[in-house]
mmCIF file of C-alpha atoms (C1' of nucleotides) and ligand atoms in Angstrom:
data_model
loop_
_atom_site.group_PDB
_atom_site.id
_atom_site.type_symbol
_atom_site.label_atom_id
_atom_site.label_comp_id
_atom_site.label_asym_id
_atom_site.label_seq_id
_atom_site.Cartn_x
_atom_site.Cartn_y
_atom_site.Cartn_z
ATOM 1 C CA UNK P 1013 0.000 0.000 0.000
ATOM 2 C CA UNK P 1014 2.486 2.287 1.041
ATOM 3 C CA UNK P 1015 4.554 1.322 -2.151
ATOM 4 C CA UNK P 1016 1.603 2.553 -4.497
ATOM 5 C CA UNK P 1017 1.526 5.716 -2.601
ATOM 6 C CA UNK P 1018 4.951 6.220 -3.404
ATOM 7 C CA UNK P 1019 5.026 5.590 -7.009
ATOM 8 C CA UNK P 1020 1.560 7.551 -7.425
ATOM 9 C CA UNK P 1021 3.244 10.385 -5.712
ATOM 10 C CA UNK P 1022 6.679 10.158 -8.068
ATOM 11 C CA UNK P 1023 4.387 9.361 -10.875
ATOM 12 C CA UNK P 1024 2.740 12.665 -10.380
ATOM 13 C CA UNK P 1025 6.174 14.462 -10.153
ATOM 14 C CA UNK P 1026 7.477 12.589 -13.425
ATOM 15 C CA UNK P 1027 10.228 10.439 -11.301
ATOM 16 C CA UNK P 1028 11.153 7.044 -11.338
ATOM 17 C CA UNK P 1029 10.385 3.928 -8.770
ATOM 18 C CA UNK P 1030 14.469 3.069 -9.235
ATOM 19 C CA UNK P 1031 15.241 -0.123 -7.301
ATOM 20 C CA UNK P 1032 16.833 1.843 -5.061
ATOM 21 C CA UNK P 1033 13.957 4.361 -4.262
ATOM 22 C CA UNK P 1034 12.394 0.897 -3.835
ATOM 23 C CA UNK P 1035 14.668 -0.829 -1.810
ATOM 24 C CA UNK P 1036 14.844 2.477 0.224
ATOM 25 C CA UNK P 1037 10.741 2.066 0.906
ATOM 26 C CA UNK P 1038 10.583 -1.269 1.474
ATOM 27 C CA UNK P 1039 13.237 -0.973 4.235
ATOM 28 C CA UNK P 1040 11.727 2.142 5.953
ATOM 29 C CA UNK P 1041 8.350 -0.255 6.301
ATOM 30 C CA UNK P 1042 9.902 -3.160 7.228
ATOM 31 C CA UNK P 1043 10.138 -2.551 10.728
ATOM 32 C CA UNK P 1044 8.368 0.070 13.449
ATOM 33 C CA UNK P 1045 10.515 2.334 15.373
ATOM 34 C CA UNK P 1046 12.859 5.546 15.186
ATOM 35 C CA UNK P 1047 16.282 5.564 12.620
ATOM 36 C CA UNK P 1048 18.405 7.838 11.631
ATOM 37 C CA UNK P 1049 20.097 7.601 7.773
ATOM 38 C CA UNK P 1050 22.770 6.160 8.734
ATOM 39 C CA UNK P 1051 21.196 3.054 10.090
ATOM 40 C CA UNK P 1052 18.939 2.645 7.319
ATOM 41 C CA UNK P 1053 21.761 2.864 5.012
ATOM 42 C CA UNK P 1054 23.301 -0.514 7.046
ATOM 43 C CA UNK P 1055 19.940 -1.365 6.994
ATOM 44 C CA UNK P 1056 19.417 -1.559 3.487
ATOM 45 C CA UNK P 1057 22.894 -3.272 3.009
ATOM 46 C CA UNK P 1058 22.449 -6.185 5.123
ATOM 47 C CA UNK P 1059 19.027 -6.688 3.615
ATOM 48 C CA UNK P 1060 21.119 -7.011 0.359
ATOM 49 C CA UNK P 1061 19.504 -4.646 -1.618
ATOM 50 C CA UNK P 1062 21.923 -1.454 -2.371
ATOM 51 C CA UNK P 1063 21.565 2.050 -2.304
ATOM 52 C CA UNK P 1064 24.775 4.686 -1.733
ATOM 53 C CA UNK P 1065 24.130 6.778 1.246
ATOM 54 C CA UNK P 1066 23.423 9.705 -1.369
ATOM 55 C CA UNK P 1067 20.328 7.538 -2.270
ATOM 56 C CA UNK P 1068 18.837 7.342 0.879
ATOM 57 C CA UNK P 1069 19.237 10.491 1.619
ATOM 58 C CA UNK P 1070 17.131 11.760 -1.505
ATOM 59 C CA UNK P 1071 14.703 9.115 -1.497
ATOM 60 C CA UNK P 1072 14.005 10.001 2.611
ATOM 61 C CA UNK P 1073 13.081 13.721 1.523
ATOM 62 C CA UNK P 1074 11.172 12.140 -1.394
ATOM 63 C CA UNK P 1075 9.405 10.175 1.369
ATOM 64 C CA UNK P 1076 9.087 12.798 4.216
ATOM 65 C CA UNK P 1077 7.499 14.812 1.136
ATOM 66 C CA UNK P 1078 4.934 12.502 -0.044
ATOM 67 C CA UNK P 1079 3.682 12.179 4.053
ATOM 68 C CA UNK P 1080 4.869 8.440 4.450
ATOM 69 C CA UNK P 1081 7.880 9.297 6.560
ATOM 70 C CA UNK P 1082 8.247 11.992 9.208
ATOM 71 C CA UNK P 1083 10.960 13.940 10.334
ATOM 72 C CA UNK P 1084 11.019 13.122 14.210
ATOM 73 C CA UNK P 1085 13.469 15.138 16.112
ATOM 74 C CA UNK P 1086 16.995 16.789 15.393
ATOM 75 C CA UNK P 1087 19.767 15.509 17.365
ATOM 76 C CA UNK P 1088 23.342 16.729 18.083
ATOM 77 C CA UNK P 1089 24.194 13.711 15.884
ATOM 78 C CA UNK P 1090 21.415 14.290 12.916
ATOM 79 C CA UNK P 1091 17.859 13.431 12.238
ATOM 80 C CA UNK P 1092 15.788 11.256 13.399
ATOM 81 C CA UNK P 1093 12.676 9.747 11.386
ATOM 82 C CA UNK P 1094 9.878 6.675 11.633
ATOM 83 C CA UNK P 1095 7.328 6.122 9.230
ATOM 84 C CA UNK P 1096 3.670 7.577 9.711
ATOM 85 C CA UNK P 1097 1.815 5.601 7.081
ATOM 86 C CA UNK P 1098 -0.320 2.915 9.250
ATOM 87 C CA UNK P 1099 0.459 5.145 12.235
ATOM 88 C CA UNK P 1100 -1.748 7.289 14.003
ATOM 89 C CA UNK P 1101 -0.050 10.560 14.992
ATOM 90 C CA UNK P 1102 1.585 10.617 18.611
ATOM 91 C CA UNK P 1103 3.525 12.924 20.406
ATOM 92 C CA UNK P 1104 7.250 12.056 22.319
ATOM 93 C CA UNK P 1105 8.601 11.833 25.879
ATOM 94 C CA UNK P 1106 12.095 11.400 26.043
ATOM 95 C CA UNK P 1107 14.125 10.049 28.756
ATOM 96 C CA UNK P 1108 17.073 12.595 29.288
ATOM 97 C CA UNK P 1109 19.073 9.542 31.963
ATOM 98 C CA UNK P 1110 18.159 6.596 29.236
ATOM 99 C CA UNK P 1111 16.883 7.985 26.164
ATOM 100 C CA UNK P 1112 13.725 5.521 25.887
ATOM 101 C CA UNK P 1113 10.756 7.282 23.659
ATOM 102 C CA UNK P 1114 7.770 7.006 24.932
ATOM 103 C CA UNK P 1115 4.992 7.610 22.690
ATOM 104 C CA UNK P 1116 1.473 8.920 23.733
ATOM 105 C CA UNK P 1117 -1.809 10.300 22.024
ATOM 106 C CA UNK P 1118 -4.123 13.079 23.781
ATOM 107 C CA UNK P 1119 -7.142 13.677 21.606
ATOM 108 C CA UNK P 1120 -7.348 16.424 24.218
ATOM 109 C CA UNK P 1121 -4.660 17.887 23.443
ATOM 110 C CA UNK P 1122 -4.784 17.702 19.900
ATOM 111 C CA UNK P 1123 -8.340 19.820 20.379
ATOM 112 C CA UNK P 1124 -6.950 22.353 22.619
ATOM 113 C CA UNK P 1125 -3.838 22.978 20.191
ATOM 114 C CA UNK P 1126 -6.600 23.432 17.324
ATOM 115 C CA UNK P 1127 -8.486 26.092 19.529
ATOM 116 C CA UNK P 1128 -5.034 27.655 20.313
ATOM 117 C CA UNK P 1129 -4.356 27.968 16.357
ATOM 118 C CA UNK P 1130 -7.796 29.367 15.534
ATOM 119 C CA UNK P 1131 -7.231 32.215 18.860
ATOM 120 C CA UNK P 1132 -4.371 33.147 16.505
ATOM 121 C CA UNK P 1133 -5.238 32.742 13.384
ATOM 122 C CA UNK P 1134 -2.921 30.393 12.312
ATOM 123 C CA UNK P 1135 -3.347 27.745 10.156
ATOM 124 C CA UNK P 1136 -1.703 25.131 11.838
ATOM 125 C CA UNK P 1137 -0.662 21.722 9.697
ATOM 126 C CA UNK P 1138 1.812 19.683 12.049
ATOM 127 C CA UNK P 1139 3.370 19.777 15.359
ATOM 128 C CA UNK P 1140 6.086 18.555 17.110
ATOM 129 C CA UNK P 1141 5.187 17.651 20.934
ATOM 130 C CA UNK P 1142 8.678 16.208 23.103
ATOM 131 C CA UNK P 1143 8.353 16.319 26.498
ATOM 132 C CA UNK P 1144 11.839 15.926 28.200
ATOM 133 C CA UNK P 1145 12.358 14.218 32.052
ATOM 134 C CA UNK P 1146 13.041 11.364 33.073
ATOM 135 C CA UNK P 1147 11.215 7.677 33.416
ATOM 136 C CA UNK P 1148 9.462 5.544 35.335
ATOM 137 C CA UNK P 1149 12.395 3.374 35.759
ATOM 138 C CA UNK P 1150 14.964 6.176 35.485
ATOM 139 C CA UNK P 1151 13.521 7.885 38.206
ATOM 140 C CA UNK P 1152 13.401 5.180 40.818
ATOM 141 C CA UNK P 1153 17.040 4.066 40.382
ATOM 142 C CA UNK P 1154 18.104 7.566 41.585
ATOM 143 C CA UNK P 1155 16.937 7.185 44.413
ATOM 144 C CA UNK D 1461 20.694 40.201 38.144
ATOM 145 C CA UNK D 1462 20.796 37.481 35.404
ATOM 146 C CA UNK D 1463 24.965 38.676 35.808
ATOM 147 C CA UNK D 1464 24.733 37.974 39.402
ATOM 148 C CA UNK D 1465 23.022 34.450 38.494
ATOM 149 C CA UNK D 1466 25.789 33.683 35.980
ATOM 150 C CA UNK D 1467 28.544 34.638 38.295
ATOM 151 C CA UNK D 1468 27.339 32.630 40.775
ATOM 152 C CA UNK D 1469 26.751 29.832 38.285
ATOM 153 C CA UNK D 1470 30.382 30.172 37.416
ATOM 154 C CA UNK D 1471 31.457 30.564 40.709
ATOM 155 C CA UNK D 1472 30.370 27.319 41.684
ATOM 156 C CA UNK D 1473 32.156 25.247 39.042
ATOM 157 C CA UNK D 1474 35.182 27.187 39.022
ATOM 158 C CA UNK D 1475 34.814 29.271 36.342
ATOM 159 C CA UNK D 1476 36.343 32.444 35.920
ATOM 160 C CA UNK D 1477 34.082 35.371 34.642
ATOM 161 C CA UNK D 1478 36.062 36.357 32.271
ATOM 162 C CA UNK D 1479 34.892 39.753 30.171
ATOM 163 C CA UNK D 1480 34.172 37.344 27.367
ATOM 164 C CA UNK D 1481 31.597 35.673 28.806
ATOM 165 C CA UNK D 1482 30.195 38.984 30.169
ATOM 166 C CA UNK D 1483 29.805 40.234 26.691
ATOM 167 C CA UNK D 1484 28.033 37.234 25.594
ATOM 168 C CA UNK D 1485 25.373 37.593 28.199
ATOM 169 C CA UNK D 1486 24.844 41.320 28.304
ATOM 170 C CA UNK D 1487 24.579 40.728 24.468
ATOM 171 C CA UNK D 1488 22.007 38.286 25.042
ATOM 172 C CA UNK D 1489 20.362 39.863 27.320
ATOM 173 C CA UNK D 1490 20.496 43.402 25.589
ATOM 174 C CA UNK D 1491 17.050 42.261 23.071
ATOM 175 C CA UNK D 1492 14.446 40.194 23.015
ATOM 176 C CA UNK D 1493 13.990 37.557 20.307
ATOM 177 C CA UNK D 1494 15.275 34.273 19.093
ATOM 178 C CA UNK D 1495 18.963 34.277 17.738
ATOM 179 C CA UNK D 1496 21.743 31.653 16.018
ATOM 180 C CA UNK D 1497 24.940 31.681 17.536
ATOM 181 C CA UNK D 1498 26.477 33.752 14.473
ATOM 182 C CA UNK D 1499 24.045 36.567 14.595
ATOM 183 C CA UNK D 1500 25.635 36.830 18.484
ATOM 184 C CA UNK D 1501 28.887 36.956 17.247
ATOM 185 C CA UNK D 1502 28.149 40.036 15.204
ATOM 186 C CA UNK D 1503 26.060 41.958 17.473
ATOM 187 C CA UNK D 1504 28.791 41.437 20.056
ATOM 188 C CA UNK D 1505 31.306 42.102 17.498
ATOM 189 C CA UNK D 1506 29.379 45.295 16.670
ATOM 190 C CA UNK D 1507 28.660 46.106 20.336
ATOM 191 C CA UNK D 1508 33.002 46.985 20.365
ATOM 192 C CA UNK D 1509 33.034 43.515 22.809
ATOM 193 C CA UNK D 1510 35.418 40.803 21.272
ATOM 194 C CA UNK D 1511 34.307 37.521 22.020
ATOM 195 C CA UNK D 1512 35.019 34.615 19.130
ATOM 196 C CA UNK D 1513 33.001 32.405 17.863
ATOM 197 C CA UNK D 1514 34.599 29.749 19.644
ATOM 198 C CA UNK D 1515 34.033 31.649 22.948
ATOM 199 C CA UNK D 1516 30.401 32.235 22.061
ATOM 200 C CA UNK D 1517 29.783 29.180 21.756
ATOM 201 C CA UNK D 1518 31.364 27.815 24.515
ATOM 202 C CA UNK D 1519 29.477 30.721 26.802
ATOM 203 C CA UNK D 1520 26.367 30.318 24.840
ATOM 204 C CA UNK D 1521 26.555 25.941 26.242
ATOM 205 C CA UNK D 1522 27.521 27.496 29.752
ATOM 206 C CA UNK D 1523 23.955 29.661 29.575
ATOM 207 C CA UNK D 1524 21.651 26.955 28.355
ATOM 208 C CA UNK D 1525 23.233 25.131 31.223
ATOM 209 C CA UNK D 1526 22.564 27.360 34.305
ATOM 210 C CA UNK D 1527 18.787 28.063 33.008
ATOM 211 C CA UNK D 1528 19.376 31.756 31.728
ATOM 212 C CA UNK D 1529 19.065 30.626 28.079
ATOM 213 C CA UNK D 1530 16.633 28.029 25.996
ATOM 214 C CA UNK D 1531 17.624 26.449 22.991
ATOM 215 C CA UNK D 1532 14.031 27.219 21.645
ATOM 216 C CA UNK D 1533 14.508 24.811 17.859
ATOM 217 C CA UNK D 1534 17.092 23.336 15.638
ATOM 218 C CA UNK D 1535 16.902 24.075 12.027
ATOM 219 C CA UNK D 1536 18.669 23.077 9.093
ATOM 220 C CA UNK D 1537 21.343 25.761 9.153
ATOM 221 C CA UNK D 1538 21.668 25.568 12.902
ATOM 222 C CA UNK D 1539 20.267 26.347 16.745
ATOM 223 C CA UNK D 1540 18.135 28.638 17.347
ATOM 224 C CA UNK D 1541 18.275 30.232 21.180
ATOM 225 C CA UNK D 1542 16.156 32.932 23.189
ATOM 226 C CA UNK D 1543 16.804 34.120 26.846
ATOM 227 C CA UNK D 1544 14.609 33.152 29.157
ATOM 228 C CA UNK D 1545 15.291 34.782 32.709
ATOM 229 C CA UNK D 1546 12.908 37.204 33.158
ATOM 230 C CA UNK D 1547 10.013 35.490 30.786
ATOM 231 C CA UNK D 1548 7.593 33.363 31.092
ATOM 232 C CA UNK D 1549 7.573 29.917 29.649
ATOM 233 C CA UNK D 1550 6.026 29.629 26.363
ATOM 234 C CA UNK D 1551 5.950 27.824 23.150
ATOM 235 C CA UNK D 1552 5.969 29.030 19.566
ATOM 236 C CA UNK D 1553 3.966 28.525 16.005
ATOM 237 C CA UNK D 1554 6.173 28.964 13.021
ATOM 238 C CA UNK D 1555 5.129 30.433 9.979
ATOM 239 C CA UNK D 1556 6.584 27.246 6.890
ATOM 240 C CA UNK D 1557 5.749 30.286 4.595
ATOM 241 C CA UNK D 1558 7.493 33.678 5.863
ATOM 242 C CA UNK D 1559 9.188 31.970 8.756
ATOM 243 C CA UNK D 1560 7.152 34.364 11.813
ATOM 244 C CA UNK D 1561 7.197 33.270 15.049
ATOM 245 C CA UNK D 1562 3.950 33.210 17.429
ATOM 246 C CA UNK D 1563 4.595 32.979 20.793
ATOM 247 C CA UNK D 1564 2.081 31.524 22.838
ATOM 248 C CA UNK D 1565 1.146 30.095 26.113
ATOM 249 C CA UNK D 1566 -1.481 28.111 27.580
ATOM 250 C CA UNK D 1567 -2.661 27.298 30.935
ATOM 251 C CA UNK D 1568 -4.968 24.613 30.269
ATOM 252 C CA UNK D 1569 -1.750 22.913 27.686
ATOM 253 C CA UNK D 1570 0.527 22.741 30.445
ATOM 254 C CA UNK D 1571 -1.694 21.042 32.808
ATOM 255 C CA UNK D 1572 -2.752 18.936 30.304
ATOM 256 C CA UNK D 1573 0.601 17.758 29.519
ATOM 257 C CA UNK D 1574 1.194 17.141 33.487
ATOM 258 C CA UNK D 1575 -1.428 14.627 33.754
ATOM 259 C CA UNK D 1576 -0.150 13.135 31.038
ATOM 260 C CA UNK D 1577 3.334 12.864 32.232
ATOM 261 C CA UNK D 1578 1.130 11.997 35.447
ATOM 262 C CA UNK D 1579 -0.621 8.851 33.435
ATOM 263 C CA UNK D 1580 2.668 7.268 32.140
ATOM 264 C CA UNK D 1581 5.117 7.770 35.784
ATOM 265 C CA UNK D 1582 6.676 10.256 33.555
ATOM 266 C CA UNK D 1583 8.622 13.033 35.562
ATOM 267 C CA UNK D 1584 8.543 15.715 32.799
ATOM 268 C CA UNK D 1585 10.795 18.771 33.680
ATOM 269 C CA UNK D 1586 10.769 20.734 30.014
ATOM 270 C CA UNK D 1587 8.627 20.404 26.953
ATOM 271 C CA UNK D 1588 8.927 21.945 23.476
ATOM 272 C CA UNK D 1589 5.987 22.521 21.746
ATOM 273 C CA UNK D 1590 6.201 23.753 17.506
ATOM 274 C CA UNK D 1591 3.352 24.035 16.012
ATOM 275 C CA UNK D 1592 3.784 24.727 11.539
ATOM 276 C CA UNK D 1593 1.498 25.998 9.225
ATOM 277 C CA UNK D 1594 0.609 29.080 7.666
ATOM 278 C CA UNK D 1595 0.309 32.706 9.927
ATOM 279 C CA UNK D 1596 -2.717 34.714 8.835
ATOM 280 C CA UNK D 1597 -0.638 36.825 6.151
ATOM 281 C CA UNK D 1598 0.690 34.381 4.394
ATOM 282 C CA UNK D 1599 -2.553 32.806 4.236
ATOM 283 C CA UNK D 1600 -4.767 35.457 2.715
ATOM 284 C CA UNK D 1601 -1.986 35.662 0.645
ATOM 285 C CA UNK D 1602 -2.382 32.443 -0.787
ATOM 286 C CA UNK D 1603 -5.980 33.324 -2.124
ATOM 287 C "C1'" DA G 1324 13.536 -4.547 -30.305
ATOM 288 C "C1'" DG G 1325 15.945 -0.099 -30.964
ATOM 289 C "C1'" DT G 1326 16.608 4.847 -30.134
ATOM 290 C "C1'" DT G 1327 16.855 8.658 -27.355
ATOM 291 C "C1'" DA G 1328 16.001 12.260 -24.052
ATOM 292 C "C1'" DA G 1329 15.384 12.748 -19.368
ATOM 293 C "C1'" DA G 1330 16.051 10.985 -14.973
ATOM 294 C "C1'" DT G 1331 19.082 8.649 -11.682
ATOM 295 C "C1'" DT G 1332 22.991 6.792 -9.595
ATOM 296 C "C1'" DG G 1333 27.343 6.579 -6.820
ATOM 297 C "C1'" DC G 1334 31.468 8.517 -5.729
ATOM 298 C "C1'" DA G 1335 34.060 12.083 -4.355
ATOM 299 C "C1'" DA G 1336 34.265 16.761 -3.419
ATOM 300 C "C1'" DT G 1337 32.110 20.262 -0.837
ATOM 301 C "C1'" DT G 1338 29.577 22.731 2.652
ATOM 302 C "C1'" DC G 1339 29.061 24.523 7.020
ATOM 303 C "C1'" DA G 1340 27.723 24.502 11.934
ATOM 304 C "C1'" DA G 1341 29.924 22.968 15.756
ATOM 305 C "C1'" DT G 1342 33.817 21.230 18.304
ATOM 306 C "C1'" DC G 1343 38.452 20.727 19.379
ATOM 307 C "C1'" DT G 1344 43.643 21.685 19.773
ATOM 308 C "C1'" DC G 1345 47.060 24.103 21.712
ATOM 309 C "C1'" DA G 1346 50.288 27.851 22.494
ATOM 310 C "C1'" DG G 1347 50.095 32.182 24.390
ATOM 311 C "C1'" DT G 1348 47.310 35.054 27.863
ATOM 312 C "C1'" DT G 1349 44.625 36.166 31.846
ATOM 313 C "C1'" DT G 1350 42.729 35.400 36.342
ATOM 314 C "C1'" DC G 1351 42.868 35.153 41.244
ATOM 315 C "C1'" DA G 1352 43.788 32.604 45.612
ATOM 316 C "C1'" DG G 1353 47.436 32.427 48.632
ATOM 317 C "C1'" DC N 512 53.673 39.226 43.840
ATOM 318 C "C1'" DT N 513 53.612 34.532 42.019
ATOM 319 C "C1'" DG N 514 52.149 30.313 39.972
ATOM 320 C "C1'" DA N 515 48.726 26.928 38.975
ATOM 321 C "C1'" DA N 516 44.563 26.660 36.750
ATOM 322 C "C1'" DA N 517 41.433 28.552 33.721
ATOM 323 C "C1'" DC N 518 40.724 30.970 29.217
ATOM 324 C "C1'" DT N 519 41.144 32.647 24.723
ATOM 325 C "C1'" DG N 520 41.451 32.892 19.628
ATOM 326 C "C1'" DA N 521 42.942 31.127 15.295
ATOM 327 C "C1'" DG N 522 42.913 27.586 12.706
ATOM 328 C "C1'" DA N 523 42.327 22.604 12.150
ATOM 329 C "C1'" DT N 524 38.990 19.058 12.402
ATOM 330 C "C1'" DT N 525 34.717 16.667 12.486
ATOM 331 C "C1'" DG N 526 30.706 14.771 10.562
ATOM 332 C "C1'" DA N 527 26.013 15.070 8.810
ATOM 333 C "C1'" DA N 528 24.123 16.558 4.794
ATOM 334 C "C1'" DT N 529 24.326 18.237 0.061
ATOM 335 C "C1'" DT N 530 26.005 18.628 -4.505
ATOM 336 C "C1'" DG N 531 28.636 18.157 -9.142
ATOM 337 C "C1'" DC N 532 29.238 15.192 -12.587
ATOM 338 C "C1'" DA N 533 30.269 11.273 -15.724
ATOM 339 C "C1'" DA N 534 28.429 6.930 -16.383
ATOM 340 C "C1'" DT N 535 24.170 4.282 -16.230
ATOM 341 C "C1'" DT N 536 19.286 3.310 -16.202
ATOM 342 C "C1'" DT N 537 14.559 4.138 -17.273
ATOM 343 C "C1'" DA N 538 10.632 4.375 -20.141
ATOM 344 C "C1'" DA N 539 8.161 6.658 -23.845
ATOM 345 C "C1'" DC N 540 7.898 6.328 -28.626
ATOM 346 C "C1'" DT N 541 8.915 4.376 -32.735
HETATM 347 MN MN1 MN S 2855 7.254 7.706 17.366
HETATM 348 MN MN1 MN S 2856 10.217 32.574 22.077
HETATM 349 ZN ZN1 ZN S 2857 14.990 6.510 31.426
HETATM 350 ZN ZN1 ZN S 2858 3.809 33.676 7.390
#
DNA sequence: AGTTAAATTGCAATTCAATCTCAGTTTCAG
DNA sequence: CTGAAACTGAGATTGAATTGCAATTTAACT
């Protein structure tokens, strides 16, 4: 599914499904969680399909523009993504002591950030929620 | 004041305030807004201070550090940073279009956010909250 | 199937914010 | 004053991300 969204959307942009825009896709879907370029590149490598890091790199804008991927968070050592197709939206809690991500959903929130936008008339399209502390397990061991 | 809280930050690591480091904060604190670390260097620069970049840099880590200064979003050419002794806490829309930034604060958001730090034996101690889309120039201008 | 223009690729070169190195300088407790 | 420790600036370095380009691949049209 996610695979004819992508070629519809390069399709409509008169670009190619290469193999390795392909092989690029395919990996990005084949498992759920957070990666950064680099790892997908070994990703992709192991999985014996090939694409030069260049590759991924274009083909993740390509993806992040089309709405199947999403740019998660910017770290001191580069960006982090996950894929949104099949995924409801959710916001982030990050760990500062472990770094686990802990993802949640308020359909609370979600209303009071719409009222917010309308208050200011902003149009608002996408948000980026990270709450930063520390977790359950982090914060009993320092005691 | 925010001098006498940096002093005393420095103080109590054993560092020396040295006029660098003055410069950078009385430059930071001298306007209101969000700044990258370059734009610093040239206010300070133009200011008649001398601080380099490697010294802004270094003082601008030593202020996120002791609280005085936020590190409000990372874009793609770099941080972004705002003072925040002496404001409030808030969190910002940004225009994808012209690039303005709302701030804005809620009440009702932050508590919301608490329980839900509350639900999952989260101890949350910071959030960032972007919201994109289009301000209300840029979309009338659209039409 | 063959031709061809346009798109794509991978590699290496490049960019650029951020960090680091280190020799000379400054600070300040004693 | 003096000396050990902290600092500084200039330039080197890092590393994620982007880009130039020659060779290759794709696919639309014979
Ligand atoms: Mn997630
Ligand atoms: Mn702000
Ligand atoms: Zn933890
Ligand atoms: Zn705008």
């Amino acid at each position: 599914m996610e695979t004819k969204i992508f070629r519809n959307f390069l399709g409509e942009k008169g670009l190619k499904p290469t193999k390795e825009r392909i092989a690029v896709l395919s990996e990005v879907f084949s498992f759920h969680g957070h990666f950064d370029p680099e790892y997908l590149y070994l990703r992709i490598k192991d999985a014996g399909s090939k694409a030069s890091r260049a590759s991924v790199y274009r083909t993740l804008s390509l993806l992040v523009e089309c709405g199947l991927v999403k740019k998660v968070t910017r770290t001191e050592k580069g960006n982090i993504y996950e894929h949104t197709y099949g995924h409801s939206h959710h916001d982030h809690m990050i760990c500062d002591a472990c770094g686990e991500i802990i993802e949640f959903y308020s359909e609370k929130l979600e209303n009071l950030q719409d009222e917010i936008c309308a208050e200011n008339s902003f149009a608002g399209s996408t948000h980026t929620l990270e709450i930063r502390g520390h977790c359950k397990k982090c914060r009993t061991k320092q005691s």
